């Protein structure tokens, strides 16, 4: 499925009749699909660079070109890979390089680094750079927020129509939003099988299973995939098949994955019979607001309401709710050095949640920059935390 | 690895065990403790951490000729080649802690330094109230909030070495002062300076700059100690009225105890007995407790219903 997706992207980038759009992972992908773009997600590429640990070779290249080691390591991994002329897509999917974009579309609902990231490519390849700037870190999504974002979508659509050479078909947009909603509902059901004891899946499985909801939402392929995955998870629940045999403690993972150490961390938890049964990261692609009857307002609500774009009170209420739902014993907060926006341990949240009965511990690390991560220290912290639960 | 053929872990559980050994594989030294079934500390010894680690752990366990050891006699030849596979004597159990704990195969159990230091402190002091342990080791510092029964919360220093033994070593090296002379020299300070940097290297630069301006070494060493206190207290808020100190750095630099104490109004400070060995003692006590628990389970199973 992923091979087909990348093969199609490769074909689209070679075909002058087709257009390729780059989109941030929680950007308005449905609009791009409805306009016929082949949609590529650089964050997925960033995660691949991290998981293959190619990022250790590519980040320093970007650093040497003036992109600080302190900024998003997806950005530095990806820009460094482009400068170095390498990509994990070659080995995994046979693509020589990431598909060249005809347009770059970002949304700052997650951070502003995506703007700088896409901006680098806009300058490098003289490609139009289009952005959505929603209100950030909101307590609630109010009608005026939705109106603001919808207005930005309308402006974006006009610009995209000029690039794609076709008018947006409202029915096509409705279909894309409907398919996204269906896939995201199935993904939510998959993740909710983690409420079972023992849990049939862990965060480390979820970090792999989530590929299609990121890169293929708005398509029928993603719907079919999550329908099949849900059936498999339900079978595992019925058979009491545990992701972590002998599950003793149930952990919530808050923050980004450490892509280059997924297996290591998974083994640390496994050894300690602690199952990471839920995470903010995997749940971030549940968009229950999608409504094909009002595609643009519902997209505006869905993409503005995401966890990362909310204030701390919302985030804490969300974490407490999920802790109850999944029977969580404790939270592991990943303080990702280069991703402060997706790190929630810097402003006292662990202490506040502990005071409400939800213990937590912070591990220092990063999504892609393994220079910021210590196997030994993180192992000690996790093991000692599980010991205290 | 330790060949456990004479005393495999499964068979070892139960009343047959007479001595519980704790090994704390730290970044600077390997510490060994042995306790008997009554929890009495039978011996403490240490050696430098060298590699291959497993071989040197065996050496540390073996001790010298005539010394108590969990290993069979023929493995206890002083100067024996490192890396051999010693065998356990009957009635001996080994539990490990410290950064190297997962690299020793064939032992009966392992636990984190956090739990080990807590067990070692609590076993020796038998405290009956909540307290905070400050354990400063060679490459990390830990603040552990405990009740008499368990670890409640903990914090470990983040990525840098400031506030740890490595920091003190580096600055001693910069000052060209032997480590053991530091406490005595610090006592001769005549003014208080502040080293600001989080970073060991930047602190070194601060020290060099002050030296170039003619600052007395005694004042710099005193500032170095105060800096360690500051770095550790930045890790987490202290919420108990008792502070217990453990770890090698406190053992070698007890001057830190009053420096910590002066940062608080009314607080009780205790330098744990055998401060450097608290982890090793705790590991041994962990073995003893596990064995007792297994024993209780065993008896419960046998008890007629």
XYZ file of N, CA, C and O in Angstrom, chain A residues 199-365:
668
model
N -3.677 -5.039 26.539
C -3.851 -4.275 25.314
C -3.301 -5.055 24.116
O -2.218 -5.623 24.193
N -4.057 -5.065 23.010
C -3.578 -5.812 21.834
C -2.518 -5.051 21.040
O -1.894 -5.623 20.155
N -2.355 -3.768 21.337
C -1.348 -2.996 20.583
C -0.701 -2.001 21.519
O -1.245 -1.654 22.568
N 0.490 -1.559 21.133
C 1.179 -0.563 21.939
C 1.437 0.664 21.079
O 1.260 0.638 19.857
N 1.875 1.712 21.740
C 2.232 2.950 21.042
C 3.248 2.674 19.932
O 3.205 3.286 18.864
N 4.135 1.711 20.177
C 5.198 1.455 19.203
C 4.630 0.785 17.945
O 5.134 0.987 16.853
N 3.576 0.000 18.119
C 2.865 -0.535 16.955
C 2.121 0.602 16.260
O 2.140 0.735 15.034
N 1.452 1.406 17.082
C 0.640 2.496 16.539
C 1.471 3.451 15.697
O 1.007 3.965 14.670
N 2.720 3.689 16.132
C 3.584 4.618 15.393
C 3.850 4.116 13.969
O 4.144 4.899 13.073
N 3.736 2.803 13.788
C 3.896 2.240 12.441
C 2.545 2.200 11.722
O 2.427 2.578 10.557
N 1.499 1.757 12.459
C 0.170 1.633 11.838
C -0.377 2.974 11.359
O -1.321 3.021 10.571
N 0.151 4.068 11.898
C -0.467 5.360 11.603
C -0.076 5.924 10.240
O -0.659 6.934 9.808
N 0.860 5.286 9.553
C 1.316 5.801 8.258
C 0.174 6.223 7.337
O 0.109 7.367 6.880
N -0.783 5.332 7.058
C -1.845 5.681 6.096
C -2.756 6.824 6.540
O -3.255 7.565 5.699
N -2.976 6.974 7.874
C -3.870 8.065 8.277
C -3.173 9.409 8.055
O -3.816 10.442 7.889
N -1.856 9.381 8.013
C -1.118 10.608 7.722
C -1.083 10.853 6.210
O -1.463 11.922 5.741
N -0.649 9.864 5.460
C -0.357 10.135 4.047
C -1.500 9.769 3.099
O -1.492 10.175 1.941
N -2.469 8.989 3.564
C -3.524 8.540 2.644
C -4.933 8.908 3.094
O -5.913 8.385 2.563
N -5.042 9.794 4.093
C -6.409 10.146 4.498
C -7.059 10.925 3.352
O -6.397 11.653 2.610
N -8.370 10.721 3.223
C -9.070 11.301 2.076
C -9.138 10.324 0.922
O -9.714 10.638 -0.121
N -8.551 9.118 1.115
C -8.622 8.109 0.053
C -9.337 6.860 0.579
O -9.390 6.619 1.791
N -9.816 6.061 -0.363
C -10.488 4.806 -0.018
C -9.482 3.781 0.523
O -9.831 2.900 1.304
N -8.230 3.938 0.094
C -7.179 2.976 0.512
C -7.038 2.994 2.024
O -6.940 1.938 2.672
N -7.002 4.202 2.602
C -6.847 4.321 4.051
C -8.046 3.698 4.764
O -7.894 3.013 5.778
N -9.241 3.904 4.218
C -10.456 3.339 4.832
C -10.357 1.814 4.875
O -10.589 1.182 5.915
N -9.979 1.233 3.731
C -9.875 -0.237 3.669
C -8.827 -0.762 4.646
O -9.023 -1.770 5.321
N -7.700 -0.057 4.701
C -6.601 -0.497 5.576
C -7.060 -0.518 7.036
O -6.856 -1.501 7.754
N -7.694 0.578 7.483
C -8.069 0.636 8.899
C -9.240 -0.288 9.224
O -9.372 -0.757 10.355
N -10.054 -0.597 8.216
C -11.117 -1.574 8.460
C -10.478 -2.944 8.738
O -10.850 -3.636 9.688
N -9.486 -3.289 7.929
C -8.814 -4.585 8.110
C -8.033 -4.606 9.428
O -8.040 -5.599 10.164
N -7.364 -3.491 9.731
C -6.569 -3.431 10.969
C -7.476 -3.538 12.196
O -7.142 -4.230 13.174
N -8.627 -2.896 12.126
C -9.565 -2.956 13.257
C -10.016 -4.388 13.502
O -10.045 -4.861 14.641
N -10.318 -5.086 12.417
C -10.760 -6.487 12.560
C -9.653 -7.306 13.223
O -9.914 -8.128 14.113
N -8.423 -7.055 12.807
C -7.291 -7.802 13.383
C -7.153 -7.500 14.879
O -6.956 -8.405 15.700
N -7.281 -6.231 15.233
C -7.141 -5.853 16.645
C -8.285 -6.440 17.475
O -8.090 -6.883 18.606
N -9.482 -6.448 16.875
C -10.622 -7.019 17.611
C -10.414 -8.522 17.837
O -10.753 -9.043 18.901
N -9.825 -9.181 16.838
C -9.498 -10.606 17.017
C -8.497 -10.786 18.155
O -8.600 -11.707 18.959
N -7.509 -9.891 18.197
C -6.481 -9.994 19.254
C -7.115 -9.766 20.630
O -6.759 -10.444 21.598
N -8.039 -8.828 20.698
C -8.722 -8.583 21.983
C -9.504 -9.830 22.389
O -9.426 -10.289 23.535
N -10.232 -10.395 21.411
C -11.051 -11.586 21.723
C -10.180 -12.744 22.198
O -10.560 -13.504 23.086
N -8.980 -12.829 21.610
C -8.088 -13.932 21.977
C -7.186 -13.552 23.149
O -6.305 -14.324 23.538
N -7.368 -12.347 23.707
C -6.528 -11.832 24.804
C -5.045 -11.879 24.435
O -4.187 -12.189 25.260
N -4.742 -11.566 23.175
C -3.349 -11.532 22.737
C -2.742 -10.191 23.149
O -3.236 -9.133 22.759
N -1.695 -10.267 23.941
C -1.132 -9.048 24.526
C 0.019 -8.506 23.682
O 0.861 -9.271 23.205
N 0.042 -7.172 23.525
C 1.219 -6.551 22.893
C 2.432 -6.721 23.798
O 3.548 -6.917 23.337
N 2.186 -6.658 25.106
C 3.249 -6.871 26.099
C 2.826 -8.049 26.977
O 1.982 -7.895 27.860
N 3.386 -9.214 26.715
C 2.984 -10.384 27.500
C 3.219 -10.134 28.997
O 4.239 -9.584 29.379
N 2.240 -10.527 29.786
C 2.358 -10.330 31.235
C 2.160 -8.882 31.643
O 2.668 -8.467 32.692
N 1.437 -8.119 30.825
C 1.209 -6.683 31.091
C 0.862 -6.426 32.562
O -0.090 -6.967 33.088
N 1.712 -5.600 33.189
C 1.523 -5.297 34.610
C 1.109 -3.847 34.835
O 0.328 -3.537 35.699
N 1.728 -2.963 34.041
C 1.443 -1.532 34.179
C 1.054 -0.965 32.824
O 1.509 -1.459 31.782
N 0.224 0.079 32.880
C -0.255 0.678 31.625
C 0.198 2.136 31.576
O -0.059 2.921 32.473
N 0.905 2.448 30.500
C 1.594 3.740 30.387
C 1.008 4.534 29.222
O 0.597 3.971 28.209
N 1.027 5.849 29.399
C 0.642 6.781 28.324
C 1.912 7.479 27.857
O 2.707 7.950 28.665
N 2.119 7.559 26.550
C 3.286 8.252 25.992
C 2.840 9.632 25.526
O 1.980 9.756 24.660
N 3.459 10.651 26.104
C 3.113 12.032 25.739
C 4.288 12.622 24.955
O 5.412 12.649 25.448
N 4.005 13.086 23.767
C 5.061 13.732 22.976
C 5.427 12.910 21.754
O 4.771 11.919 21.417
N 6.470 13.361 21.093
C 6.890 12.716 19.850
C 7.513 11.344 20.115
O 8.085 11.116 21.173
N 7.474 10.457 19.126
C 8.273 9.230 19.236
C 9.759 9.579 19.132
O 10.114 10.639 18.615
N 10.618 8.691 19.634
C 12.057 8.797 19.348
C 12.266 7.813 18.197
O 12.463 6.616 18.419
N 12.173 8.300 16.965
C 12.054 7.383 15.826
C 13.216 6.403 15.729
O 13.026 5.222 15.415
N 14.402 6.864 16.023
C 15.566 5.972 15.877
C 15.731 4.986 17.016
O 16.647 4.166 16.992
N 14.862 5.077 18.013
C 14.981 4.187 19.171
C 13.640 3.525 19.515
O 13.397 3.166 20.666
N 12.786 3.370 18.512
C 11.478 2.760 18.773
C 11.648 1.357 19.342
O 11.030 0.995 20.333
N 12.514 0.583 18.704
C 12.664 -0.800 19.155
C 13.274 -0.851 20.558
O 12.785 -1.572 21.428
N 14.331 -0.054 20.750
C 14.986 -0.037 22.060
C 13.978 0.294 23.161
O 13.892 -0.407 24.177
N 13.211 1.366 22.944
C 12.255 1.784 23.975
C 11.157 0.745 24.161
O 10.738 0.452 25.279
N 10.717 0.188 23.047
C 9.693 -0.842 23.121
C 10.190 -2.011 23.976
O 9.451 -2.553 24.808
N 11.446 -2.359 23.812
C 12.007 -3.476 24.589
C 12.160 -3.121 26.066
O 11.982 -3.976 26.929
N 12.503 -1.867 26.345
C 12.627 -1.449 27.748
C 11.270 -1.623 28.450
O 11.181 -2.196 29.542
N 10.216 -1.142 27.797
C 8.883 -1.273 28.406
C 8.483 -2.749 28.511
O 7.945 -3.197 29.516
N 8.751 -3.475 27.450
C 8.391 -4.902 27.411
C 9.046 -5.659 28.568
O 8.408 -6.443 29.254
N 10.356 -5.385 28.743
C 11.127 -6.046 29.800
C 10.519 -5.759 31.173
O 10.589 -6.583 32.069
N 9.976 -4.597 31.308
C 9.405 -4.204 32.594
C 7.906 -4.469 32.664
O 7.221 -3.989 33.567
N 7.428 -5.194 31.669
C 6.019 -5.594 31.575
C 5.077 -4.381 31.711
O 4.048 -4.433 32.375
N 5.506 -3.304 31.101
C 4.690 -2.089 31.066
C 4.266 -1.879 29.613
O 5.113 -1.844 28.722
N 2.969 -1.774 29.400
C 2.470 -1.582 28.036
C 2.137 -0.107 27.830
O 1.421 0.484 28.644
N 2.681 0.464 26.775
C 2.324 1.852 26.439
C 1.054 1.763 25.598
O 1.101 1.505 24.399
N -0.084 1.935 26.247
C -1.354 1.602 25.607
C -2.026 2.784 24.914
O -2.995 2.597 24.183
N -1.521 3.982 25.156
C -2.135 5.155 24.510
C -1.101 6.264 24.390
O -0.116 6.277 25.125
N -1.344 7.155 23.462
C -0.388 8.246 23.235
C -1.105 9.433 22.616
O -2.074 9.266 21.864
N -0.577 10.611 22.915
C -1.100 11.799 22.238
C -0.783 11.720 20.758
O -1.590 12.110 19.912
N 0.418 11.223 20.458
C 0.893 11.260 19.082
C -0.044 10.488 18.146
O -0.502 11.022 17.132
N -0.317 9.241 18.471
C -1.195 8.445 17.591
C -2.602 9.034 17.550
O -3.263 9.024 16.511
N -3.044 9.557 18.700
C -4.405 10.107 18.748
C -4.544 11.420 17.985
O -5.661 11.896 17.784
N -3.424 11.997 17.602
C -3.480 13.313 16.950
C -4.072 13.244 15.542
O -4.316 14.279 14.930
N -4.265 12.046 15.025
C -4.880 11.938 13.700
C -6.319 11.420 13.790
O -6.816 10.781 12.895
N -6.945 11.707 14.940
C -8.385 11.459 15.068
C -9.070 12.812 14.865
O -8.853 13.739 15.640
N -9.835 12.914 13.789
C -10.487 14.200 13.477
C -11.996 13.991 13.435
O -12.589 13.855 12.365
N -12.587 13.964 14.611
C -14.012 13.635 14.673
C -14.908 14.775 14.186
O -16.118 14.602 14.063
N -14.312 15.931 13.933
C -15.116 17.080 13.468
C -15.413 17.031 11.974
O -16.284 17.776 11.504
N -14.690 16.221 11.210
C -14.921 16.192 9.757
C -16.392 15.921 9.459
O -16.970 14.967 9.979
N -16.970 16.758 8.630
C -18.382 16.586 8.271
C -18.527 16.932 6.788
O -18.399 18.100 6.404
N -18.796 15.930 5.934
C -18.867 16.196 4.492
C -19.983 17.173 4.111
O -19.944 17.760 3.031
N -20.934 17.378 5.022
C -22.011 18.329 4.693
C -21.515 19.773 4.803
O -22.072 20.665 4.199
N -20.473 19.980 5.599
C -19.860 21.325 5.660
C -18.347 21.142 5.633
O -17.676 21.274 6.666
N -17.837 20.843 4.451
C -16.430 20.448 4.384
C -15.450 21.489 4.937
O -14.615 21.156 5.774
N -15.542 22.711 4.489
C -14.531 23.681 4.923
C -14.654 24.035 6.408
O -13.643 23.980 7.128
N -15.856 24.381 6.909
C -15.921 24.676 8.353
C -15.514 23.487 9.211
O -14.860 23.652 10.241
N -15.883 22.284 8.773
C -15.539 21.126 9.618
C -14.035 20.852 9.570
O -13.430 20.465 10.564
N -13.420 21.090 8.402
C -11.948 20.958 8.346
C -11.298 22.014 9.236
O -10.334 21.732 9.948
N -11.833 23.221 9.184
C -11.267 24.305 10.005
C -11.341 23.937 11.481
O -10.379 24.122 12.231
N -12.494 23.399 11.893
C -12.642 22.985 13.298
C -11.680 21.856 13.629
O -10.967 21.905 14.622
N -11.663 20.833 12.762
C -10.840 19.647 13.038
C -9.366 20.014 13.152
O -8.675 19.588 14.085
N -8.875 20.811 12.206
C -7.437 21.087 12.183
C -7.017 22.192 13.156
O -5.835 22.363 13.424
N -7.989 22.928 13.688
C -7.647 23.929 14.709
C -7.772 23.326 16.103
O -7.107 23.749 17.032
N -8.624 22.303 16.226
C -8.892 21.693 17.535
C -7.839 20.679 17.958
O -7.939 20.117 19.042
N -6.852 20.421 17.132
C -5.891 19.363 17.466
C -5.184 19.680 18.784
O -4.992 20.842 19.138
N -4.812 18.641 19.472
C -4.208 18.728 20.817
C -3.076 19.746 20.869
O -3.015 20.596 21.751
N -2.179 19.663 19.912
C -0.978 20.495 19.940
C -1.319 21.980 19.865
O -0.541 22.831 20.295
N -2.496 22.291 19.344
C -2.890 23.687 19.141
C -3.783 24.216 20.259
O -4.403 25.250 20.110
N -3.846 23.497 21.383
C -4.749 23.893 22.478
C -3.966 24.442 23.664
O -2.747 24.254 23.755
N -4.691 25.062 24.575
C -4.010 25.569 25.769
C -3.810 24.426 26.773
O -4.335 23.324 26.588
N -3.024 24.712 27.824
C -2.661 23.649 28.761
C -3.866 23.071 29.495
O -3.894 21.870 29.789
N -4.846 23.907 29.795
C -6.018 23.392 30.516
C -6.730 22.329 29.675
O -7.119 21.271 30.179
N -6.863 22.589 28.367
C -7.491 21.594 27.473
C -6.654 20.322 27.422
O -7.186 19.213 27.450
N -5.354 20.528 27.307
C -4.473 19.355 27.195
C -4.553 18.501 28.458
O -4.627 17.271 28.395
N -4.564 19.162 29.604
C -4.605 18.412 30.861
C -5.933 17.664 31.008
O -5.958 16.504 31.433
N -7.022 18.332 30.651
C -8.330 17.664 30.732
C -8.351 16.447 29.806
O -8.854 15.378 30.158
N -7.762 16.616 28.626
C -7.708 15.522 27.643
C -6.897 14.346 28.198
O -7.331 13.187 28.134
N -5.726 14.658 28.757
C -4.860 13.593 29.272
C -5.532 12.860 30.430
O -5.476 11.626 30.514
N -6.204 13.604 31.303
C -6.889 12.957 32.428
C -8.030 12.066 31.923
O -8.255 10.976 32.433
N -8.716 12.550 30.893
C -9.823 11.753 30.343
C -9.286 10.443 29.750
O -9.804 9.363 30.023
N -8.219 10.565 28.953
C -7.668 9.348 28.354
C -7.061 8.416 29.393
O -7.145 7.192 29.267
N -6.477 9.011 30.430
C -5.900 8.178 31.497
C -6.994 7.332 32.132
O -6.793 6.149 32.426
N -8.161 7.936 32.319
C -9.281 7.188 32.875
C -9.773 6.121 31.910
O -9.969 4.966 32.275
N -9.926 6.534 30.657
C -10.470 5.622 29.643
C -9.573 4.387 29.445
O -10.066 3.275 29.273
N -8.243 4.602 29.465
C -7.326 3.503 29.172
C -6.748 2.849 30.437
O -5.919 1.955 30.334
N -7.177 3.309 31.608
C -6.653 2.722 32.845
C -5.153 2.918 32.978
O -4.408 1.969 33.247
N -4.732 4.173 32.816
C -3.306 4.490 32.796
C -2.732 4.572 34.210
O -3.324 5.202 35.088
N -1.574 3.941 34.414
C -0.894 4.036 35.708
C 0.036 5.243 35.760
O 0.301 5.774 36.838
N 0.586 5.642 34.627
C 1.502 6.776 34.635
C 1.821 7.243 33.225
O 1.630 6.507 32.253
N 2.301 8.494 33.140
C 2.626 9.091 31.840
C 4.136 9.213 31.704
O 4.820 9.638 32.643
N 4.650 8.841 30.553
C 6.039 9.168 30.206
C 5.978 10.357 29.253
O 5.373 10.272 28.177
N 6.549 11.474 29.688
C 6.613 12.672 28.853
C 7.946 12.664 28.123
O 8.997 12.594 28.768
N 7.894 12.755 26.819
C 9.140 12.857 26.053
C 9.424 14.337 25.812
O 8.676 15.000 25.086
N 10.476 14.824 26.449
C 10.912 16.205 26.206
C 11.827 16.172 24.993
O 13.006 15.833 25.091
N 11.242 16.455 23.836
C 12.005 16.387 22.581
C 12.754 17.704 22.399
O 12.143 18.758 22.274
N 14.066 17.607 22.402
C 14.902 18.800 22.397
C 14.550 19.779 21.267
O 14.507 20.977 21.464
N 14.294 19.233 20.081
C 14.090 20.128 18.941
C 12.609 20.315 18.608
O 12.285 20.865 17.564
N 11.738 19.850 19.476
C 10.304 19.993 19.203
C 9.589 20.532 20.437
O 8.766 19.842 21.043
N 9.901 21.775 20.821
C 9.262 22.315 22.027
C 7.750 22.396 21.896
O 7.032 22.273 22.891
N 7.252 22.555 20.674
C 5.811 22.703 20.507
C 5.054 21.413 20.794
O 3.893 21.437 21.155
N 5.718 20.304 20.597
C 5.073 19.025 20.899
C 5.688 18.395 22.146
O 5.731 17.177 22.278
N 6.173 19.247 23.043
C 6.698 18.799 24.326
C 5.883 19.500 25.400
O 5.788 20.727 25.394
N 5.279 18.731 26.273
C 4.366 19.341 27.242
C 4.855 19.257 28.673
O 4.076 19.407 29.603
N 6.143 19.021 28.843
C 6.672 18.891 30.204
C 7.433 20.131 30.650
O 7.996 20.141 31.733
N 7.460 21.164 29.819
C 8.309 22.316 30.151
C 7.626 23.366 31.023
O 8.274 24.250 31.542
N 6.303 23.297 31.134
C 5.594 24.351 31.864
C 4.789 23.785 33.037
O 3.673 24.223 33.296
N 5.381 22.799 33.704
C 4.778 22.326 34.956
C 3.622 21.348 34.834
O 3.002 21.003 35.838
N 3.326 20.884 33.615
C 2.181 19.985 33.459
C 2.343 18.671 34.239
O 1.386 18.223 34.891
N 3.537 18.032 34.205
C 3.655 16.778 34.966
C 3.335 16.965 36.448
O 2.668 16.130 37.048
N 3.771 18.078 37.025
C 3.497 18.330 38.443
C 1.994 18.556 38.665
O 1.421 18.056 39.628
N 1.368 19.298 37.748
C -0.063 19.560 37.926
C -0.879 18.269 37.815
O -1.822 18.043 38.567
N -0.503 17.421 36.863
C -1.265 16.174 36.699
C -0.970 15.197 37.838
O -1.849 14.449 38.257
N 0.260 15.231 38.329
C 0.591 14.368 39.476
C -0.285 14.747 40.673
O -0.784 13.880 41.389
N -0.464 16.044 40.849
C -1.301 16.514 41.965
C -2.743 16.037 41.802
O -3.497 15.962 42.774
N -3.123 15.702 40.567
C -4.483 15.174 40.334
C -4.482 13.655 40.250
O -5.413 13.057 39.720
N -3.408 13.049 40.710
C -3.372 11.595 40.808
C -2.822 10.871 39.602
O -2.934 9.647 39.510
N -2.224 11.614 38.664
C -1.668 10.962 37.480
C -0.141 11.157 37.471
O 0.352 12.189 37.019
N 0.607 10.171 37.980
C 2.063 10.352 38.046
C 2.701 10.338 36.665
O 2.156 9.747 35.720
N 3.815 11.010 36.571
C 4.512 11.049 35.287
C 6.001 11.201 35.476
O 6.474 11.516 36.574
N 6.724 10.950 34.406
C 8.170 11.127 34.428
C 8.591 11.692 33.072
O 7.916 11.446 32.067
N 9.679 12.438 33.072
C 10.140 13.070 31.836
C 11.405 12.373 31.356
O 12.334 12.164 32.138
N 11.414 11.991 30.089
C 12.691 11.544 29.515
C 13.132 12.565 28.472
O 12.329 13.081 27.709
N 14.414 12.856 28.501
C 14.977 13.788 27.530
C 15.358 13.024 26.282
O 15.922 11.928 26.360
N 15.052 13.611 25.151
C 15.403 12.940 23.907
C 15.094 13.830 22.728
O 15.108 15.063 22.840
